[in-house]
Short mmCIF file of C-alpha atoms in Angstrom, two decimals:
data_model
loop_
_atom_site.label_atom_id
_atom_site.label_comp_id
_atom_site.label_asym_id
_atom_site.label_seq_id
_atom_site.Cartn_x
_atom_site.Cartn_y
_atom_site.Cartn_z
CA UNK P 229 108.84 105.23 124.13
CA UNK P 230 113.30 105.58 123.31
CA UNK P 231 112.78 105.17 120.18
CA UNK P 232 110.83 108.39 120.17
CA UNK P 233 113.49 109.87 121.81
CA UNK P 234 116.31 108.87 120.27
CA UNK P 235 114.78 108.84 116.63
CA UNK P 236 112.10 110.66 115.67
CA UNK P 237 111.65 113.68 118.40
CA UNK P 238 115.42 114.77 116.59
CA UNK P 239 114.21 114.97 113.55
CA UNK P 240 111.13 116.81 114.40
CA UNK P 241 112.69 119.35 117.52
CA UNK P 242 114.61 120.56 113.74
CA UNK P 243 111.16 121.13 112.07
CA UNK P 244 109.59 122.58 115.40
CA UNK P 245 111.85 125.00 115.80
CA UNK P 246 111.84 126.24 112.37
CA UNK P 247 107.52 126.07 112.75
CA UNK P 248 108.10 128.70 116.45
CA UNK P 249 110.55 130.71 114.46
CA UNK P 250 107.88 131.64 111.57
CA UNK P 251 105.07 131.44 113.80
CA UNK P 252 106.95 134.34 116.32
CA UNK P 253 108.07 135.92 113.13
CA UNK P 254 111.47 135.41 114.34
CA UNK P 255 112.22 134.73 110.80
CA UNK P 256 110.13 136.22 107.80
CA UNK P 257 108.09 134.60 105.13
CA UNK P 258 110.97 136.15 103.01
CA UNK P 259 113.49 134.31 104.86
CA UNK P 260 111.40 130.67 105.39
CA UNK P 261 111.15 131.07 101.10
CA UNK P 262 114.95 131.70 100.86
CA UNK P 263 116.05 128.40 103.06
CA UNK P 264 114.19 126.18 101.06
CA UNK P 265 115.60 127.89 97.92
CA UNK P 266 118.68 126.66 99.20
CA UNK P 267 117.62 123.34 100.07
CA UNK P 268 115.40 122.15 97.70
CA UNK P 269 117.03 123.98 94.53
CA UNK P 270 120.60 123.47 95.72
CA UNK P 271 121.98 121.15 98.98
CA UNK P 272 119.47 118.57 98.52
CA UNK P 273 120.14 118.10 95.08
CA UNK P 274 123.55 117.93 95.61
CA UNK P 275 123.01 115.31 98.52
CA UNK P 276 120.95 113.43 95.77
CA UNK P 277 124.07 113.92 93.74
CA UNK P 278 126.62 111.93 95.66
CA UNK P 279 124.26 109.90 97.05
CA UNK P 280 123.77 108.60 93.44
CA UNK P 281 126.95 109.01 92.62
CA UNK P 282 128.55 106.47 94.68
CA UNK P 283 125.16 104.24 94.39
CA UNK P 284 126.54 100.58 94.63
CA UNK P 285 123.94 100.09 90.87
CA UNK P 286 124.72 96.37 91.43
CA UNK P 287 122.83 95.89 95.00
CA UNK P 288 119.84 96.96 93.05
CA UNK P 289 116.89 95.42 93.89
CA UNK P 290 114.16 95.52 91.61
CA UNK P 291 112.18 93.64 94.23
CA UNK P 292 112.97 96.69 96.19
CA UNK P 293 111.75 99.29 93.99
CA UNK P 294 108.12 97.32 92.90
CA UNK P 295 107.12 97.10 96.37
CA UNK P 296 107.95 100.61 97.35
CA UNK P 297 105.79 101.64 94.36
CA UNK P 298 103.24 98.86 94.13
CA UNK P 299 102.26 100.37 97.63
CA UNK P 300 102.32 103.91 96.83
CA UNK P 301 100.82 103.48 93.57
CA UNK P 302 97.80 101.49 94.70
CA UNK P 303 97.30 103.73 97.70
CA UNK P 304 97.08 107.26 94.44
CA UNK P 305 94.41 104.75 92.81
CA UNK P 306 92.12 104.10 95.90
CA UNK P 307 93.31 107.98 96.65
CA UNK P 308 91.44 109.31 93.33
CA UNK P 309 89.11 107.30 93.55
CA UNK P 310 87.59 107.11 96.94
CA UNK P 311 87.17 111.54 96.61
CA UNK P 312 85.36 110.79 93.07
CA UNK P 313 82.86 108.32 94.52
CA UNK P 314 83.22 108.84 97.90
CA UNK P 315 83.52 112.17 98.47
CA UNK P 316 82.53 113.07 95.47
CA UNK P 317 84.97 115.25 93.65
CA UNK P 318 85.60 116.66 90.15
CA UNK P 319 88.42 114.33 88.79
CA UNK P 320 90.93 117.04 89.16
CA UNK P 321 90.52 117.29 92.53
CA UNK P 322 91.07 113.73 92.80
CA UNK P 323 94.21 113.47 91.11
CA UNK P 324 95.57 116.19 93.66
CA UNK P 325 94.12 114.48 96.49
CA UNK P 326 95.52 111.02 94.96
CA UNK P 327 98.94 112.66 94.88
CA UNK P 328 99.14 113.40 98.51
CA UNK P 329 98.68 109.55 99.23
CA UNK P 330 101.53 108.63 96.04
CA UNK P 331 104.25 111.12 97.45
CA UNK P 332 105.39 110.48 100.92
CA UNK P 333 108.43 111.99 102.74
CA UNK P 334 111.22 109.88 101.69
CA UNK P 335 113.25 112.86 101.59
CA UNK P 336 113.10 115.08 105.14
CA UNK P 337 111.41 112.05 106.71
CA UNK P 338 112.52 109.25 105.56
CA UNK P 339 116.26 109.21 105.53
CA UNK P 340 116.92 111.31 108.39
CA UNK P 341 114.48 108.85 110.38
CA UNK P 342 115.88 105.53 108.64
CA UNK P 343 119.38 106.98 109.84
CA UNK P 344 118.46 107.41 113.65
CA UNK P 345 117.57 104.14 113.72
CA UNK P 346 119.53 101.99 111.51
CA UNK P 347 122.91 103.61 111.10
CA UNK P 348 123.97 105.94 108.32
CA UNK P 349 124.80 102.34 106.64
CA UNK P 350 121.57 101.69 106.71
CA UNK P 351 120.15 104.01 104.14
CA UNK P 352 121.14 102.29 100.18
CA UNK P 353 117.68 101.10 99.83
CA UNK P 354 116.03 104.85 100.56
CA UNK P 355 118.26 106.26 97.98
CA UNK P 356 117.22 103.78 95.47
CA UNK P 357 113.62 104.78 96.63
CA UNK P 358 114.79 108.58 96.79
CA UNK P 359 116.64 108.29 93.05
CA UNK P 360 113.34 106.91 91.39
CA UNK P 361 110.99 108.87 93.76
CA UNK P 362 110.46 112.01 92.40
CA UNK P 363 110.49 111.47 88.55
CA UNK P 364 107.93 108.27 88.85
CA UNK P 365 105.18 110.40 91.36
CA UNK P 366 105.17 113.51 89.05
CA UNK P 367 105.09 111.87 86.29
CA UNK P 368 101.84 109.48 87.07
CA UNK P 369 100.41 112.73 88.76
CA UNK P 370 100.95 115.03 85.48
CA UNK P 371 99.83 112.17 83.34
CA UNK P 372 96.92 111.54 85.28
CA UNK P 373 96.03 115.58 85.83
CA UNK P 374 97.05 116.81 82.44
CA UNK P 375 94.10 113.41 81.25
CA UNK P 376 91.76 114.49 84.04
CA UNK P 377 92.05 117.98 82.39
CA UNK P 378 92.13 117.43 78.66
CA UNK P 379 88.75 118.02 77.54
CA UNK P 380 89.58 117.77 74.05
CA UNK P 381 93.53 118.35 74.10
CA UNK P 382 95.41 116.62 71.15
CA UNK P 383 96.18 114.13 73.86
CA UNK P 384 99.88 113.73 72.24
CA UNK P 385 100.65 116.94 73.74
CA UNK P 386 100.38 115.24 76.55
CA UNK P 387 103.90 113.25 76.60
CA UNK P 388 106.00 116.78 76.38
CA UNK P 389 104.15 118.26 79.22
CA UNK P 390 105.09 115.92 81.68
CA UNK P 391 109.01 115.22 80.60
CA UNK P 392 109.01 119.17 80.28
CA UNK P 393 107.44 119.56 84.11
CA UNK P 394 110.33 116.51 85.32
CA UNK P 395 112.89 117.63 83.94
CA UNK P 396 112.60 121.16 85.38
CA UNK P 397 112.78 119.68 88.95
CA UNK P 398 116.45 120.32 90.45
CA UNK P 399 115.83 117.08 92.59
CA UNK P 400 115.15 114.94 89.34
CA UNK P 401 118.73 116.38 87.94
CA UNK P 402 120.58 116.15 90.65
CA UNK P 403 119.46 112.48 90.29
CA UNK P 404 120.52 111.93 86.30
CA UNK P 405 123.91 114.18 86.81
CA UNK P 406 124.63 111.30 89.57
CA UNK P 407 123.05 108.65 87.93
CA UNK P 408 125.60 109.82 84.66
CA UNK P 409 128.31 109.78 86.95
CA UNK P 410 127.73 106.50 88.51
CA UNK P 411 127.70 105.08 84.35
CA UNK P 412 130.52 106.69 84.01
CA UNK P 413 132.89 105.98 86.36
CA UNK P 414 134.35 110.34 85.72
CA UNK P 415 135.96 111.51 88.56
CA UNK P 416 134.85 113.97 90.33
CA UNK P 417 138.09 116.07 91.77
CA UNK P 418 138.76 116.41 95.96
CA UNK P 419 138.31 119.86 95.98
CA UNK P 420 135.06 119.77 94.21
CA UNK P 421 133.45 116.78 96.24
CA UNK P 422 135.32 118.53 99.53
CA UNK P 423 132.85 121.57 98.73
CA UNK P 424 130.21 119.86 97.57
CA UNK P 425 130.26 117.68 100.82
CA UNK P 426 129.96 121.12 102.90
CA UNK P 427 126.76 121.58 101.12
CA UNK P 428 125.38 118.63 101.64
CA UNK P 429 126.10 118.52 105.70
CA UNK P 430 123.72 121.48 105.12
CA UNK P 431 121.12 120.05 103.33
CA UNK P 432 118.83 118.15 105.98
CA UNK P 433 119.31 120.55 108.80
CA UNK P 434 118.21 123.54 106.55
CA UNK P 435 115.59 121.64 104.52
CA UNK P 436 113.99 120.09 107.93
CA UNK P 437 114.33 124.25 109.88
CA UNK P 438 112.73 125.48 106.42
CA UNK P 439 109.23 122.74 106.28
CA UNK P 440 108.80 123.49 109.62
CA UNK P 441 108.69 127.27 108.62
CA UNK P 442 106.33 126.36 105.54
CA UNK P 443 104.14 124.17 107.63
CA UNK P 444 103.49 127.45 109.96
CA UNK P 445 101.96 128.77 107.19
CA UNK P 446 99.17 126.10 107.38
CA UNK P 447 95.97 126.01 108.44
CA UNK P 448 93.75 122.72 109.32
CA UNK P 449 90.36 123.72 107.42
CA UNK P 450 87.53 121.49 106.24
CA UNK P 451 87.01 118.76 104.67
CA UNK P 452 88.30 116.95 107.53
CA UNK P 453 86.62 113.58 106.03
CA UNK P 454 88.73 114.02 102.77
CA UNK P 455 91.49 114.98 104.73
CA UNK P 456 91.58 111.78 107.68
CA UNK P 457 91.41 109.50 104.96
CA UNK P 458 94.07 110.25 102.66
CA UNK P 459 96.00 110.44 105.67
CA UNK P 460 94.90 106.98 106.56
CA UNK P 461 96.32 105.98 103.13
CA UNK P 462 99.68 107.70 103.99
CA UNK P 463 100.81 106.60 107.42
CA UNK P 464 98.29 103.42 107.51
CA UNK P 465 98.12 101.71 104.33
CA UNK P 466 101.35 102.22 102.65
CA UNK P 467 102.89 100.87 105.04
CA UNK P 468 100.83 97.99 105.86
CA UNK P 469 101.94 97.17 101.95
CA UNK P 470 105.25 97.85 102.17
CA UNK P 471 105.36 95.31 104.82
CA UNK P 472 103.18 92.48 102.98
CA UNK P 473 104.60 92.51 99.69
CA UNK P 474 108.13 92.85 101.42
CA UNK P 475 107.18 89.79 103.18
CA UNK P 476 106.23 88.10 99.92
CA UNK P 477 109.06 89.64 98.35
CA UNK P 478 111.68 88.41 100.76
CA UNK P 479 113.69 91.71 100.97
CA UNK P 480 116.82 91.57 103.13
CA UNK P 481 116.30 93.13 105.61
CA UNK P 482 117.80 96.48 105.77
CA UNK P 483 115.91 96.23 102.47
CA UNK P 484 112.96 95.38 104.02
CA UNK P 485 113.28 98.20 107.16
CA UNK P 486 114.05 100.90 104.37
CA UNK P 487 110.80 100.56 102.07
CA UNK P 488 108.32 100.18 105.40
CA UNK P 489 109.73 103.52 107.36
CA UNK P 490 110.42 105.50 104.15
CA UNK P 491 106.42 104.48 102.75
CA UNK P 492 104.88 105.29 106.75
CA UNK P 493 106.28 108.84 106.62
CA UNK P 494 103.38 111.94 105.95
CA UNK P 495 102.99 113.29 102.20
CA UNK P 496 105.49 115.60 101.48
CA UNK P 497 105.45 119.16 101.09
CA UNK P 498 105.75 118.50 97.11
CA UNK P 499 102.16 117.52 97.97
CA UNK P 500 100.54 120.67 98.74
CA UNK P 501 103.35 122.34 95.74
CA UNK P 502 101.40 119.60 92.98
CA UNK P 503 97.71 121.02 94.48
CA UNK P 504 99.39 124.01 94.04
CA UNK P 505 100.38 124.10 90.79
CA UNK P 506 96.95 123.00 89.54
CA UNK P 507 94.61 125.02 91.64
CA UNK P 508 93.38 121.54 93.01
CA UNK P 509 92.44 120.41 96.79
CA UNK P 510 94.91 122.87 97.92
CA UNK P 511 93.36 123.51 101.15
CA UNK P 512 93.57 119.72 101.89
CA UNK P 513 97.21 118.75 100.21
CA UNK P 514 98.49 121.75 102.59
CA UNK P 515 95.77 119.82 105.70
CA UNK P 516 97.11 116.42 105.48
CA UNK P 517 100.74 117.97 105.37
CA UNK P 518 100.49 119.69 108.46
CA UNK P 519 98.16 117.36 110.73
CA UNK P 520 100.24 114.40 108.62
CA UNK P 521 103.69 115.58 110.37
CA UNK P 522 102.74 116.07 113.32
CA UNK P 523 100.80 112.13 113.73
CA UNK P 524 103.59 110.00 112.17
CA UNK P 525 105.50 111.19 114.91
CA UNK P 526 103.11 108.78 116.56
CA UNK P 527 103.07 106.28 113.54
CA UNK P 528 106.56 106.46 112.85
CA UNK P 529 107.99 105.97 116.38
CA UNK P 530 104.82 102.65 116.08
CA UNK P 531 106.03 101.10 112.86
CA UNK P 532 109.92 101.75 114.49
CA UNK P 533 108.98 99.50 117.35
CA UNK P 534 107.20 96.87 115.04
CA UNK P 535 110.36 96.53 113.03
CA UNK P 536 112.71 96.87 115.81
#
């Protein structure tokens, strides 16, 4: 209970305030959209830029990334195949459903929960995961979707579409810029660094509040078996795989905790954005984001209890 109260509830309290503010029209949909554009288009890319620029790449552990993304990709495949063969969905729908199980909310939930549970110094592994997260997930999802919907279009056009979609993402641009600074040792003037730090301090609170406002627009509608199956992959199978693989790989304790906590997070809002981008399985995606975020209050507490 102490884990639930001290670590998880403050994060979800900010989401809940945003949810209630949007539900009661205390802030307009345009206001929520503005907050999300600020957080995801400016503040969070700057947060990622600073984190990656200062990340000690000598301690970048391929076992960490391999553990997390092996589990993530496995859930994607299971979700996609189950959607086709178990729930009788079309392949394009199936890719969107697989993407829901693939894209855990590593940034808005995994990062603050890890920080509150284990301290700010314990988030190095989180940023290593986050650095790869959007590029990997979008590369997998867009490639699979373009193949599914190719229908005779020349396959050589797919790589260009994937790269164009990936590098139009502001989060990936922030990660790329941070990596360039890290590798080149380019100094950042103090006044610039302090200004960026002001943006960083606003990043997670504004994003969590905005996430609550976005979730307020969703309703849990239909397709309940598909929704519950997909959430079981995201909230239960992925962290279980991360635990088993992390144990087999003998990850250090700090990395092991970050991998399991991040794997246990609900699908991120990007799961809905991906579905909406292609107009496929949007109802399932929206319901999974809404219900998964609510359920992760309990499931995250359970995983943290096991880790502690």
